[in-house]
Amino acid sequence: MAKRIRKAVFPVAGLGTRVLPATKSIPKEMLTVVDRPVLQHCVDEAREAGIEHFVFVTGRNKAVIEDHFDMAYELEDTLQRRGKKKEYDALMADLPAAGATSFTRQQAPLGLGHAVWCARDIIGDEPFAVLLPDMITLPGQRGGRCLAQCIEAYEKHQGNIIAVEEVAPQDTHMYGVVSVGADFGHTFEISGMVEKPPQGTAPSNFIISGRYVLEPQIFPILERVEKGAGGEIQLTDGMKKLAEAQGFFGVRFDGKTYDTGSKVGFLAANVAFAMARDDIRPGFLEELKKIVGPL
Ligand code: G1P
């Protein structure tokens, strides 16, 4: 029996240099897609996938993230006194249970592998999920957002899981890339991986798209892994080492993933998430038509 995935790590220490000046004083994870912070969309995805404990690896100037997942006494009191029950209930539904969040700081931007390693004591000796909050997802035909599909694959294969997505060959150098081994359709065995391969050298077009389920044996490896691409401690390098001892499987997520860390991706996410909302789509579509012509 595969162990249940109860905890998820959200590395949220990044500086957001791709969307300056928006992120000068606001953490990039708090920018809104429709009416929810990007990070809240990721937490929603994790919750839907059964995650019970949310571990945020933050950094300086990110304290507002902690406030977002706490009670907001004055606001809640005012909403209640003014009879704004709908708004109050929505806030309460989003509030994580007491003790269900942990915050730790990555003191220096040493890379994603280092950020995940910072969560080692909070995770302990159990498999866990990682969600990169730049990436937000909408459900596909198979049901569920990306992490739910990853956990389903974890239960099936009982190995480490990486969500992948196919991109154009000229874009592979910006990502981690996996090699495809035995193929099972929705999932496949990962036979190799490389972080940010130079143009023209990627082993496939399947990029690592920001959702992982990992065994805790990754932690002692991350403690020792050397700096890799970009001079950073890379999660991909740690996983590559772990793959010498344990199985890794790719999940072809059949929904849509948006990279909100880029300006175009962020705008596209806002359009897609607005169109996915029954209460917003009709009015939004009218406005869109005025801007871009008939759709
Ligand atoms: C990170 C990972 C990379 C992955 C990417 C997805 O890179 O290291 O493997 O493909 O996220 O967004 P970063 O975006 O931090 O450079």
PDB file of C-alpha atoms and ligand atoms in Angstrom:
ATOM      1  CA  MET A   1       0.000   0.000   0.000  1.00  0.00           C
ATOM      2  CA  ALA A   2       1.374   3.390  -0.978  1.00  0.00           C
ATOM      3  CA  LYS A   3       1.599   5.818   1.929  1.00  0.00           C
ATOM      4  CA  ARG A   4      -0.905   8.659   1.876  1.00  0.00           C
ATOM      5  CA  ILE A   5       0.436  12.037   0.716  1.00  0.00           C
ATOM      6  CA  ARG A   6      -0.520  14.402   3.538  1.00  0.00           C
ATOM      7  CA  LYS A   7       1.939  17.260   3.260  1.00  0.00           C
ATOM      8  CA  ALA A   8       2.897  19.638   0.478  1.00  0.00           C
ATOM      9  CA  VAL A   9       5.809  22.034   0.137  1.00  0.00           C
ATOM     10  CA  PHE A  10       5.341  25.415  -1.573  1.00  0.00           C
ATOM     11  CA  PRO A  11       8.680  27.079  -2.357  1.00  0.00           C
ATOM     12  CA  VAL A  12       7.730  30.776  -2.215  1.00  0.00           C
ATOM     13  CA  ALA A  13      11.036  32.522  -1.617  1.00  0.00           C
ATOM     14  CA  GLY A  14      11.632  33.533  -5.272  1.00  0.00           C
ATOM     15  CA  LEU A  15      12.146  37.203  -6.110  1.00  0.00           C
ATOM     16  CA  GLY A  16       9.814  37.364  -9.116  1.00  0.00           C
ATOM     17  CA  THR A  17      12.278  39.207 -11.333  1.00  0.00           C
ATOM     18  CA  ARG A  18      10.360  38.223 -14.481  1.00  0.00           C
ATOM     19  CA  VAL A  19       7.358  40.380 -13.519  1.00  0.00           C
ATOM     20  CA  LEU A  20       8.994  43.521 -12.156  1.00  0.00           C
ATOM     21  CA  PRO A  21       7.970  46.147 -11.168  1.00  0.00           C
ATOM     22  CA  ALA A  22       4.744  44.401 -10.016  1.00  0.00           C
ATOM     23  CA  THR A  23       6.744  42.267  -7.593  1.00  0.00           C
ATOM     24  CA  LYS A  24       8.912  45.000  -6.100  1.00  0.00           C
ATOM     25  CA  SER A  25       6.970  45.103  -2.841  1.00  0.00           C
ATOM     26  CA  ILE A  26       4.340  42.375  -3.392  1.00  0.00           C
ATOM     27  CA  PRO A  27       5.400  38.727  -3.397  1.00  0.00           C
ATOM     28  CA  LYS A  28       4.776  37.320  -6.868  1.00  0.00           C
ATOM     29  CA  GLU A  29       2.718  34.537  -5.288  1.00  0.00           C
ATOM     30  CA  MET A  30       0.228  37.155  -4.060  1.00  0.00           C
ATOM     31  CA  LEU A  31      -0.553  38.611  -7.493  1.00  0.00           C
ATOM     32  CA  THR A  32      -4.154  37.793  -8.287  1.00  0.00           C
ATOM     33  CA  VAL A  33      -5.539  35.579 -10.995  1.00  0.00           C
ATOM     34  CA  VAL A  34      -9.167  36.754 -11.136  1.00  0.00           C
ATOM     35  CA  ASP A  35      -9.917  37.246  -7.422  1.00  0.00           C
ATOM     36  CA  ARG A  36      -7.532  34.818  -5.729  1.00  0.00           C
ATOM     37  CA  PRO A  37      -3.783  35.115  -5.172  1.00  0.00           C
ATOM     38  CA  VAL A  38      -1.761  32.799  -7.402  1.00  0.00           C
ATOM     39  CA  LEU A  39      -0.648  30.901  -4.299  1.00  0.00           C
ATOM     40  CA  GLN A  40      -4.239  30.400  -3.160  1.00  0.00           C
ATOM     41  CA  HIS A  41      -4.964  28.649  -6.479  1.00  0.00           C
ATOM     42  CA  CYS A  42      -2.090  26.248  -5.709  1.00  0.00           C
ATOM     43  CA  VAL A  43      -3.309  25.650  -2.178  1.00  0.00           C
ATOM     44  CA  ASP A  44      -6.805  24.971  -3.586  1.00  0.00           C
ATOM     45  CA  GLU A  45      -5.271  22.391  -5.941  1.00  0.00           C
ATOM     46  CA  ALA A  46      -3.396  20.751  -3.057  1.00  0.00           C
ATOM     47  CA  ARG A  47      -6.480  20.661  -0.851  1.00  0.00           C
ATOM     48  CA  GLU A  48      -8.543  19.081  -3.614  1.00  0.00           C
ATOM     49  CA  ALA A  49      -5.838  16.416  -3.917  1.00  0.00           C
ATOM     50  CA  GLY A  50      -6.191  15.557  -0.210  1.00  0.00           C
ATOM     51  CA  ILE A  51      -3.256  17.526   1.236  1.00  0.00           C
ATOM     52  CA  GLU A  52      -3.726  18.285   4.941  1.00  0.00           C
ATOM     53  CA  HIS A  53      -0.596  20.224   5.855  1.00  0.00           C
ATOM     54  CA  PHE A  54       0.807  23.131   3.853  1.00  0.00           C
ATOM     55  CA  VAL A  55       4.497  23.952   4.228  1.00  0.00           C
ATOM     56  CA  PHE A  56       5.595  27.334   2.873  1.00  0.00           C
ATOM     57  CA  VAL A  57       9.296  27.983   2.332  1.00  0.00           C
ATOM     58  CA  THR A  58       9.286  31.773   2.362  1.00  0.00           C
ATOM     59  CA  GLY A  59      11.913  34.501   2.421  1.00  0.00           C
ATOM     60  CA  ARG A  60      12.308  38.057   3.617  1.00  0.00           C
ATOM     61  CA  ASN A  61       9.539  40.472   2.528  1.00  0.00           C
ATOM     62  CA  LYS A  62       7.046  37.617   2.237  1.00  0.00           C
ATOM     63  CA  ALA A  63       5.298  37.997   5.606  1.00  0.00           C
ATOM     64  CA  VAL A  64       2.040  38.923   3.881  1.00  0.00           C
ATOM     65  CA  ILE A  65       1.783  35.298   2.739  1.00  0.00           C
ATOM     66  CA  GLU A  66       1.541  34.206   6.361  1.00  0.00           C
ATOM     67  CA  ASP A  67      -1.195  36.798   6.984  1.00  0.00           C
ATOM     68  CA  HIS A  68      -3.159  35.533   4.003  1.00  0.00           C
ATOM     69  CA  PHE A  69      -3.483  32.067   5.559  1.00  0.00           C
ATOM     70  CA  ASP A  70      -4.405  33.406   9.023  1.00  0.00           C
ATOM     71  CA  MET A  71      -7.637  34.840  10.407  1.00  0.00           C
ATOM     72  CA  ALA A  72      -8.231  38.513   9.609  1.00  0.00           C
ATOM     73  CA  TYR A  73     -10.137  39.418  12.761  1.00  0.00           C
ATOM     74  CA  GLU A  74     -11.166  42.999  11.958  1.00  0.00           C
ATOM     75  CA  LEU A  75     -12.250  42.130   8.438  1.00  0.00           C
ATOM     76  CA  GLU A  76     -14.211  39.061   9.517  1.00  0.00           C
ATOM     77  CA  ASP A  77     -15.892  40.944  12.352  1.00  0.00           C
ATOM     78  CA  THR A  78     -16.884  43.796  10.041  1.00  0.00           C
ATOM     79  CA  LEU A  79     -18.253  41.424   7.398  1.00  0.00           C
ATOM     80  CA  GLN A  80     -20.361  39.672  10.029  1.00  0.00           C
ATOM     81  CA  ARG A  81     -21.682  42.896  11.549  1.00  0.00           C
ATOM     82  CA  ARG A  82     -22.626  44.157   8.086  1.00  0.00           C
ATOM     83  CA  GLY A  83     -24.456  40.934   7.281  1.00  0.00           C
ATOM     84  CA  LYS A  84     -22.094  40.036   4.423  1.00  0.00           C
ATOM     85  CA  LYS A  85     -22.581  36.342   5.019  1.00  0.00           C
ATOM     86  CA  LYS A  86     -21.535  35.170   1.563  1.00  0.00           C
ATOM     87  CA  GLU A  87     -18.176  36.960   1.718  1.00  0.00           C
ATOM     88  CA  TYR A  88     -17.596  35.847   5.316  1.00  0.00           C
ATOM     89  CA  ASP A  89     -18.412  32.202   4.527  1.00  0.00           C
ATOM     90  CA  ALA A  90     -16.068  32.270   1.517  1.00  0.00           C
ATOM     91  CA  LEU A  91     -13.189  33.507   3.701  1.00  0.00           C
ATOM     92  CA  MET A  92     -13.903  30.844   6.316  1.00  0.00           C
ATOM     93  CA  ALA A  93     -14.029  28.094   3.692  1.00  0.00           C
ATOM     94  CA  ASP A  94     -10.528  29.072   2.485  1.00  0.00           C
ATOM     95  CA  LEU A  95      -8.993  29.334   5.969  1.00  0.00           C
ATOM     96  CA  PRO A  96      -6.672  26.392   6.649  1.00  0.00           C
ATOM     97  CA  ALA A  97      -7.420  24.453   9.846  1.00  0.00           C
ATOM     98  CA  ALA A  98      -5.504  25.473  12.975  1.00  0.00           C
ATOM     99  CA  GLY A  99      -2.037  23.944  12.867  1.00  0.00           C
ATOM    100  CA  ALA A 100      -2.332  22.933   9.205  1.00  0.00           C
ATOM    101  CA  THR A 101       0.268  25.423   7.953  1.00  0.00           C
ATOM    102  CA  SER A 102       4.008  25.709   8.600  1.00  0.00           C
ATOM    103  CA  PHE A 103       6.342  28.476   7.528  1.00  0.00           C
ATOM    104  CA  THR A 104      10.099  28.277   7.288  1.00  0.00           C
ATOM    105  CA  ARG A 105      12.530  30.650   5.622  1.00  0.00           C
ATOM    106  CA  GLN A 106      15.069  30.016   2.954  1.00  0.00           C
ATOM    107  CA  GLN A 107      17.659  32.534   4.092  1.00  0.00           C
ATOM    108  CA  ALA A 108      19.470  32.895   0.761  1.00  0.00           C
ATOM    109  CA  PRO A 109      18.333  32.222  -2.848  1.00  0.00           C
ATOM    110  CA  LEU A 110      20.427  29.103  -3.348  1.00  0.00           C
ATOM    111  CA  GLY A 111      18.024  27.277  -5.655  1.00  0.00           C
ATOM    112  CA  LEU A 112      14.899  25.124  -5.713  1.00  0.00           C
ATOM    113  CA  GLY A 113      16.716  22.048  -4.351  1.00  0.00           C
ATOM    114  CA  HIS A 114      17.867  24.056  -1.358  1.00  0.00           C
ATOM    115  CA  ALA A 115      14.356  25.495  -0.815  1.00  0.00           C
ATOM    116  CA  VAL A 116      12.811  22.007  -0.701  1.00  0.00           C
ATOM    117  CA  TRP A 117      15.594  20.822   1.632  1.00  0.00           C
ATOM    118  CA  CYS A 118      14.668  23.662   4.037  1.00  0.00           C
ATOM    119  CA  ALA A 119      11.366  21.810   4.661  1.00  0.00           C
ATOM    120  CA  ARG A 120      13.031  18.522   5.698  1.00  0.00           C
ATOM    121  CA  ASP A 121      12.272  18.677   9.435  1.00  0.00           C
ATOM    122  CA  ILE A 122       8.652  19.696   8.888  1.00  0.00           C
ATOM    123  CA  ILE A 123       8.075  16.880   6.369  1.00  0.00           C
ATOM    124  CA  GLY A 124       9.909  14.173   8.338  1.00  0.00           C
ATOM    125  CA  ASP A 125       9.968  10.587   7.101  1.00  0.00           C
ATOM    126  CA  GLU A 126       7.024  10.450   4.706  1.00  0.00           C
ATOM    127  CA  PRO A 127       6.411  10.999   0.981  1.00  0.00           C
ATOM    128  CA  PHE A 128       5.266  14.530   0.173  1.00  0.00           C
ATOM    129  CA  ALA A 129       4.161  16.786  -2.660  1.00  0.00           C
ATOM    130  CA  VAL A 130       5.906  19.854  -4.062  1.00  0.00           C
ATOM    131  CA  LEU A 131       3.946  22.556  -5.919  1.00  0.00           C
ATOM    132  CA  LEU A 132       5.802  25.375  -7.658  1.00  0.00           C
ATOM    133  CA  PRO A 133       3.400  28.289  -7.245  1.00  0.00           C
ATOM    134  CA  ASP A 134       4.360  29.977 -10.520  1.00  0.00           C
ATOM    135  CA  MET A 135       2.428  27.230 -12.241  1.00  0.00           C
ATOM    136  CA  ILE A 136      -1.342  27.087 -11.807  1.00  0.00           C
ATOM    137  CA  THR A 137      -3.554  24.489 -13.398  1.00  0.00           C
ATOM    138  CA  LEU A 138      -7.107  23.932 -14.613  1.00  0.00           C
ATOM    139  CA  PRO A 139      -8.631  20.408 -14.554  1.00  0.00           C
ATOM    140  CA  GLY A 140      -8.509  18.139 -17.590  1.00  0.00           C
ATOM    141  CA  GLN A 141     -10.879  15.471 -18.945  1.00  0.00           C
ATOM    142  CA  ARG A 142      -9.508  12.772 -16.623  1.00  0.00           C
ATOM    143  CA  GLY A 143     -10.661  14.905 -13.710  1.00  0.00           C
ATOM    144  CA  GLY A 144      -8.790  16.780 -11.035  1.00  0.00           C
ATOM    145  CA  ARG A 145      -6.047  19.328 -11.304  1.00  0.00           C
ATOM    146  CA  CYS A 146      -2.448  18.342 -11.770  1.00  0.00           C
ATOM    147  CA  LEU A 147      -1.536  17.277  -8.224  1.00  0.00           C
ATOM    148  CA  ALA A 148      -4.593  15.006  -7.953  1.00  0.00           C
ATOM    149  CA  GLN A 149      -3.449  13.216 -11.131  1.00  0.00           C
ATOM    150  CA  CYS A 150       0.090  12.941  -9.704  1.00  0.00           C
ATOM    151  CA  ILE A 151      -1.151  11.373  -6.471  1.00  0.00           C
ATOM    152  CA  GLU A 152      -3.277   8.916  -8.443  1.00  0.00           C
ATOM    153  CA  ALA A 153      -0.109   7.946 -10.337  1.00  0.00           C
ATOM    154  CA  TYR A 154       1.825   7.644  -7.062  1.00  0.00           C
ATOM    155  CA  GLU A 155      -0.757   5.185  -5.761  1.00  0.00           C
ATOM    156  CA  LYS A 156      -0.489   3.172  -8.985  1.00  0.00           C
ATOM    157  CA  HIS A 157       3.302   3.113  -9.419  1.00  0.00           C
ATOM    158  CA  GLN A 158       4.472   3.581  -5.833  1.00  0.00           C
ATOM    159  CA  GLY A 159       7.434   5.637  -7.016  1.00  0.00           C
ATOM    160  CA  ASN A 160       8.436   9.266  -7.239  1.00  0.00           C
ATOM    161  CA  ILE A 161       6.233  11.298  -9.578  1.00  0.00           C
ATOM    162  CA  ILE A 162       6.935  14.318 -11.776  1.00  0.00           C
ATOM    163  CA  ALA A 163       4.226  16.079 -13.787  1.00  0.00           C
ATOM    164  CA  VAL A 164       5.370  16.812 -17.319  1.00  0.00           C
ATOM    165  CA  GLU A 165       4.127  18.832 -20.227  1.00  0.00           C
ATOM    166  CA  GLU A 166       5.136  18.880 -23.879  1.00  0.00           C
ATOM    167  CA  VAL A 167       6.631  22.138 -25.190  1.00  0.00           C
ATOM    168  CA  ALA A 168       8.152  23.274 -28.488  1.00  0.00           C
ATOM    169  CA  PRO A 169      11.765  22.023 -28.896  1.00  0.00           C
ATOM    170  CA  GLN A 170      13.106  25.616 -28.892  1.00  0.00           C
ATOM    171  CA  ASP A 171      11.674  26.163 -25.376  1.00  0.00           C
ATOM    172  CA  THR A 172      13.155  23.140 -23.586  1.00  0.00           C
ATOM    173  CA  HIS A 173      16.331  24.976 -22.472  1.00  0.00           C
ATOM    174  CA  MET A 174      14.286  27.022 -19.948  1.00  0.00           C
ATOM    175  CA  TYR A 175      13.135  23.975 -17.952  1.00  0.00           C
ATOM    176  CA  GLY A 176      14.001  20.620 -16.454  1.00  0.00           C
ATOM    177  CA  VAL A 177      13.559  17.932 -19.127  1.00  0.00           C
ATOM    178  CA  VAL A 178      12.931  14.174 -18.689  1.00  0.00           C
ATOM    179  CA  SER A 179      13.674  11.183 -20.938  1.00  0.00           C
ATOM    180  CA  VAL A 180      10.819   8.795 -21.610  1.00  0.00           C
ATOM    181  CA  GLY A 181      11.326   5.095 -20.784  1.00  0.00           C
ATOM    182  CA  ALA A 182       8.598   2.418 -20.670  1.00  0.00           C
ATOM    183  CA  ASP A 183       5.372   4.155 -21.679  1.00  0.00           C
ATOM    184  CA  PHE A 184       2.002   3.408 -20.060  1.00  0.00           C
ATOM    185  CA  GLY A 185      -0.046   6.146 -21.740  1.00  0.00           C
ATOM    186  CA  HIS A 186      -1.033   8.705 -19.094  1.00  0.00           C
ATOM    187  CA  THR A 187       2.192   7.837 -17.253  1.00  0.00           C
ATOM    188  CA  PHE A 188       5.671   6.635 -18.212  1.00  0.00           C
ATOM    189  CA  GLU A 189       8.907   5.582 -16.630  1.00  0.00           C
ATOM    190  CA  ILE A 190      11.461   8.393 -16.465  1.00  0.00           C
ATOM    191  CA  SER A 191      14.805   7.112 -17.693  1.00  0.00           C
ATOM    192  CA  GLY A 192      16.793  10.313 -17.251  1.00  0.00           C
ATOM    193  CA  MET A 193      16.513  14.009 -16.469  1.00  0.00           C
ATOM    194  CA  VAL A 194      18.470  17.182 -16.997  1.00  0.00           C
ATOM    195  CA  GLU A 195      18.022  20.757 -15.747  1.00  0.00           C
ATOM    196  CA  LYS A 196      18.005  23.500 -18.388  1.00  0.00           C
ATOM    197  CA  PRO A 197      19.773  21.615 -21.187  1.00  0.00           C
ATOM    198  CA  PRO A 198      21.563  23.877 -23.708  1.00  0.00           C
ATOM    199  CA  GLN A 199      19.562  24.563 -26.918  1.00  0.00           C
ATOM    200  CA  GLY A 200      19.365  21.514 -29.144  1.00  0.00           C
ATOM    201  CA  THR A 201      20.510  18.967 -26.524  1.00  0.00           C
ATOM    202  CA  ALA A 202      17.246  18.143 -24.681  1.00  0.00           C
ATOM    203  CA  PRO A 203      16.500  14.396 -24.514  1.00  0.00           C
ATOM    204  CA  SER A 204      12.776  15.008 -25.222  1.00  0.00           C
ATOM    205  CA  ASN A 205      10.157  17.765 -25.342  1.00  0.00           C
ATOM    206  CA  PHE A 206       8.718  16.779 -21.952  1.00  0.00           C
ATOM    207  CA  ILE A 207       9.445  19.467 -19.413  1.00  0.00           C
ATOM    208  CA  ILE A 208       9.085  19.264 -15.641  1.00  0.00           C
ATOM    209  CA  SER A 209       5.982  21.371 -15.074  1.00  0.00           C
ATOM    210  CA  GLY A 210       5.984  22.164 -11.362  1.00  0.00           C
ATOM    211  CA  ARG A 211       4.232  19.315  -9.510  1.00  0.00           C
ATOM    212  CA  TYR A 212       6.104  16.474  -7.802  1.00  0.00           C
ATOM    213  CA  VAL A 213       5.493  13.630  -5.354  1.00  0.00           C
ATOM    214  CA  LEU A 214       8.764  12.668  -3.712  1.00  0.00           C
ATOM    215  CA  GLU A 215      10.009  10.101  -1.221  1.00  0.00           C
ATOM    216  CA  PRO A 216      11.783  11.551   1.850  1.00  0.00           C
ATOM    217  CA  GLN A 217      15.087   9.954   0.789  1.00  0.00           C
ATOM    218  CA  ILE A 218      15.479  13.060  -1.388  1.00  0.00           C
ATOM    219  CA  PHE A 219      16.467  15.123   1.686  1.00  0.00           C
ATOM    220  CA  PRO A 220      19.892  13.635   2.528  1.00  0.00           C
ATOM    221  CA  ILE A 221      20.690  13.812  -1.197  1.00  0.00           C
ATOM    222  CA  LEU A 222      19.732  17.499  -1.426  1.00  0.00           C
ATOM    223  CA  GLU A 223      21.996  18.189   1.526  1.00  0.00           C
ATOM    224  CA  ARG A 224      24.982  17.038  -0.523  1.00  0.00           C
ATOM    225  CA  VAL A 225      24.089  17.920  -4.089  1.00  0.00           C
ATOM    226  CA  GLU A 226      26.480  20.338  -5.795  1.00  0.00           C
ATOM    227  CA  LYS A 227      25.482  23.563  -7.496  1.00  0.00           C
ATOM    228  CA  GLY A 228      24.176  22.930 -11.015  1.00  0.00           C
ATOM    229  CA  ALA A 229      22.494  24.969 -13.764  1.00  0.00           C
ATOM    230  CA  GLY A 230      22.577  28.707 -13.050  1.00  0.00           C
ATOM    231  CA  GLY A 231      24.937  28.142 -10.101  1.00  0.00           C
ATOM    232  CA  GLU A 232      21.966  26.931  -7.998  1.00  0.00           C
ATOM    233  CA  ILE A 233      21.241  23.785  -6.004  1.00  0.00           C
ATOM    234  CA  GLN A 234      18.782  22.134  -8.360  1.00  0.00           C
ATOM    235  CA  LEU A 235      15.952  19.819  -7.339  1.00  0.00           C
ATOM    236  CA  THR A 236      16.366  18.058 -10.683  1.00  0.00           C
ATOM    237  CA  ASP A 237      19.974  17.113  -9.824  1.00  0.00           C
ATOM    238  CA  GLY A 238      18.808  15.689  -6.478  1.00  0.00           C
ATOM    239  CA  MET A 239      16.047  13.686  -8.182  1.00  0.00           C
ATOM    240  CA  LYS A 240      18.497  12.381 -10.764  1.00  0.00           C
ATOM    241  CA  LYS A 241      20.629  10.989  -7.951  1.00  0.00           C
ATOM    242  CA  LEU A 242      17.597   9.491  -6.181  1.00  0.00           C
ATOM    243  CA  ALA A 243      16.584   7.855  -9.489  1.00  0.00           C
ATOM    244  CA  GLU A 244      19.685   5.638  -9.200  1.00  0.00           C
ATOM    245  CA  ALA A 245      17.948   3.938  -6.244  1.00  0.00           C
ATOM    246  CA  GLN A 246      14.206   4.508  -6.765  1.00  0.00           C
ATOM    247  CA  GLY A 247      11.698   4.630  -9.625  1.00  0.00           C
ATOM    248  CA  PHE A 248      10.549   7.916 -11.156  1.00  0.00           C
ATOM    249  CA  PHE A 249       7.411   8.249 -13.267  1.00  0.00           C
ATOM    250  CA  GLY A 250       6.161  11.061 -15.476  1.00  0.00           C
ATOM    251  CA  VAL A 251       2.491  12.092 -15.504  1.00  0.00           C
ATOM    252  CA  ARG A 252       1.102  13.611 -18.668  1.00  0.00           C
ATOM    253  CA  PHE A 253      -1.348  16.042 -17.078  1.00  0.00           C
ATOM    254  CA  ASP A 254      -4.289  16.412 -19.457  1.00  0.00           C
ATOM    255  CA  GLY A 255      -5.504  19.802 -18.162  1.00  0.00           C
ATOM    256  CA  LYS A 256      -3.972  23.221 -18.722  1.00  0.00           C
ATOM    257  CA  THR A 257      -0.950  24.705 -16.950  1.00  0.00           C
ATOM    258  CA  TYR A 258      -0.201  28.449 -16.889  1.00  0.00           C
ATOM    259  CA  ASP A 259       3.171  29.936 -15.958  1.00  0.00           C
ATOM    260  CA  THR A 260       2.187  33.042 -14.007  1.00  0.00           C
ATOM    261  CA  GLY A 261       5.849  33.902 -13.492  1.00  0.00           C
ATOM    262  CA  SER A 262       5.968  35.359 -17.018  1.00  0.00           C
ATOM    263  CA  LYS A 263       3.951  38.398 -18.106  1.00  0.00           C
ATOM    264  CA  VAL A 264       2.179  36.662 -20.992  1.00  0.00           C
ATOM    265  CA  GLY A 265       1.540  33.522 -18.917  1.00  0.00           C
ATOM    266  CA  PHE A 266       0.095  35.622 -16.106  1.00  0.00           C
ATOM    267  CA  LEU A 267      -2.285  37.413 -18.477  1.00  0.00           C
ATOM    268  CA  ALA A 268      -3.288  34.154 -20.167  1.00  0.00           C
ATOM    269  CA  ALA A 269      -4.010  32.632 -16.744  1.00  0.00           C
ATOM    270  CA  ASN A 270      -6.316  35.510 -15.905  1.00  0.00           C
ATOM    271  CA  VAL A 271      -8.263  35.036 -19.140  1.00  0.00           C
ATOM    272  CA  ALA A 272      -8.487  31.245 -18.754  1.00  0.00           C
ATOM    273  CA  PHE A 273      -9.483  31.314 -15.089  1.00  0.00           C
ATOM    274  CA  ALA A 274     -12.060  34.048 -15.752  1.00  0.00           C
ATOM    275  CA  MET A 275     -13.542  31.994 -18.609  1.00  0.00           C
ATOM    276  CA  ALA A 276     -13.728  28.955 -16.319  1.00  0.00           C
ATOM    277  CA  ARG A 277     -15.928  30.868 -13.840  1.00  0.00           C
ATOM    278  CA  ASP A 278     -19.697  30.733 -14.478  1.00  0.00           C
ATOM    279  CA  ASP A 279     -20.268  33.969 -12.535  1.00  0.00           C
ATOM    280  CA  ILE A 280     -17.670  35.941 -14.510  1.00  0.00           C
ATOM    281  CA  ARG A 281     -17.576  34.410 -18.025  1.00  0.00           C
ATOM    282  CA  PRO A 282     -20.627  36.134 -19.620  1.00  0.00           C
ATOM    283  CA  GLY A 283     -19.662  39.703 -18.655  1.00  0.00           C
ATOM    284  CA  PHE A 284     -15.970  39.116 -19.246  1.00  0.00           C
ATOM    285  CA  LEU A 285     -16.583  37.670 -22.710  1.00  0.00           C
ATOM    286  CA  GLU A 286     -18.512  40.805 -23.706  1.00  0.00           C
ATOM    287  CA  GLU A 287     -15.580  42.992 -22.633  1.00  0.00           C
ATOM    288  CA  LEU A 288     -13.083  40.720 -24.394  1.00  0.00           C
ATOM    289  CA  LYS A 289     -15.038  40.985 -27.651  1.00  0.00           C
ATOM    290  CA  LYS A 290     -14.870  44.773 -27.432  1.00  0.00           C
ATOM    291  CA  ILE A 291     -11.077  44.556 -27.153  1.00  0.00           C
ATOM    292  CA  VAL A 292     -10.145  41.816 -29.598  1.00  0.00           C
ATOM    293  CA  GLY A 293     -13.187  41.625 -31.924  1.00  0.00           C
ATOM    294  CA  PRO A 294     -15.524  38.621 -32.406  1.00  0.00           C
ATOM    295  CA  LEU A 295     -14.279  35.407 -30.794  1.00  0.00           C
TER     296      LEU A 295
HETATM  297  C1  G1P B   1      12.056  25.061 -11.977  1.00  0.00           C
HETATM  298  C2  G1P B   1      12.652  23.657 -12.100  1.00  0.00           C
HETATM  299  C3  G1P B   1      12.504  23.140 -13.530  1.00  0.00           C
HETATM  300  C4  G1P B   1      11.059  23.210 -13.965  1.00  0.00           C
HETATM  301  C5  G1P B   1      10.513  24.630 -13.775  1.00  0.00           C
HETATM  302  C6  G1P B   1       9.025  24.674 -14.044  1.00  0.00           C
HETATM  303  O1  G1P B   1      12.855  25.952 -12.719  1.00  0.00           O
HETATM  304  O2  G1P B   1      13.999  23.686 -11.703  1.00  0.00           O
HETATM  305  O3  G1P B   1      12.964  21.807 -13.601  1.00  0.00           O
HETATM  306  O4  G1P B   1      10.943  22.807 -15.305  1.00  0.00           O
HETATM  307  O5  G1P B   1      10.715  25.097 -12.433  1.00  0.00           O
HETATM  308  O6  G1P B   1       8.585  25.993 -13.980  1.00  0.00           O
HETATM  309  P1  G1P B   1      12.764  27.547 -12.507  1.00  0.00           P
HETATM  310  O7  G1P B   1      11.488  27.987 -13.127  1.00  0.00           O
HETATM  311  O8  G1P B   1      12.781  27.773 -11.029  1.00  0.00           O
HETATM  312  O9  G1P B   1      13.972  28.093 -13.201  1.00  0.00           O
END
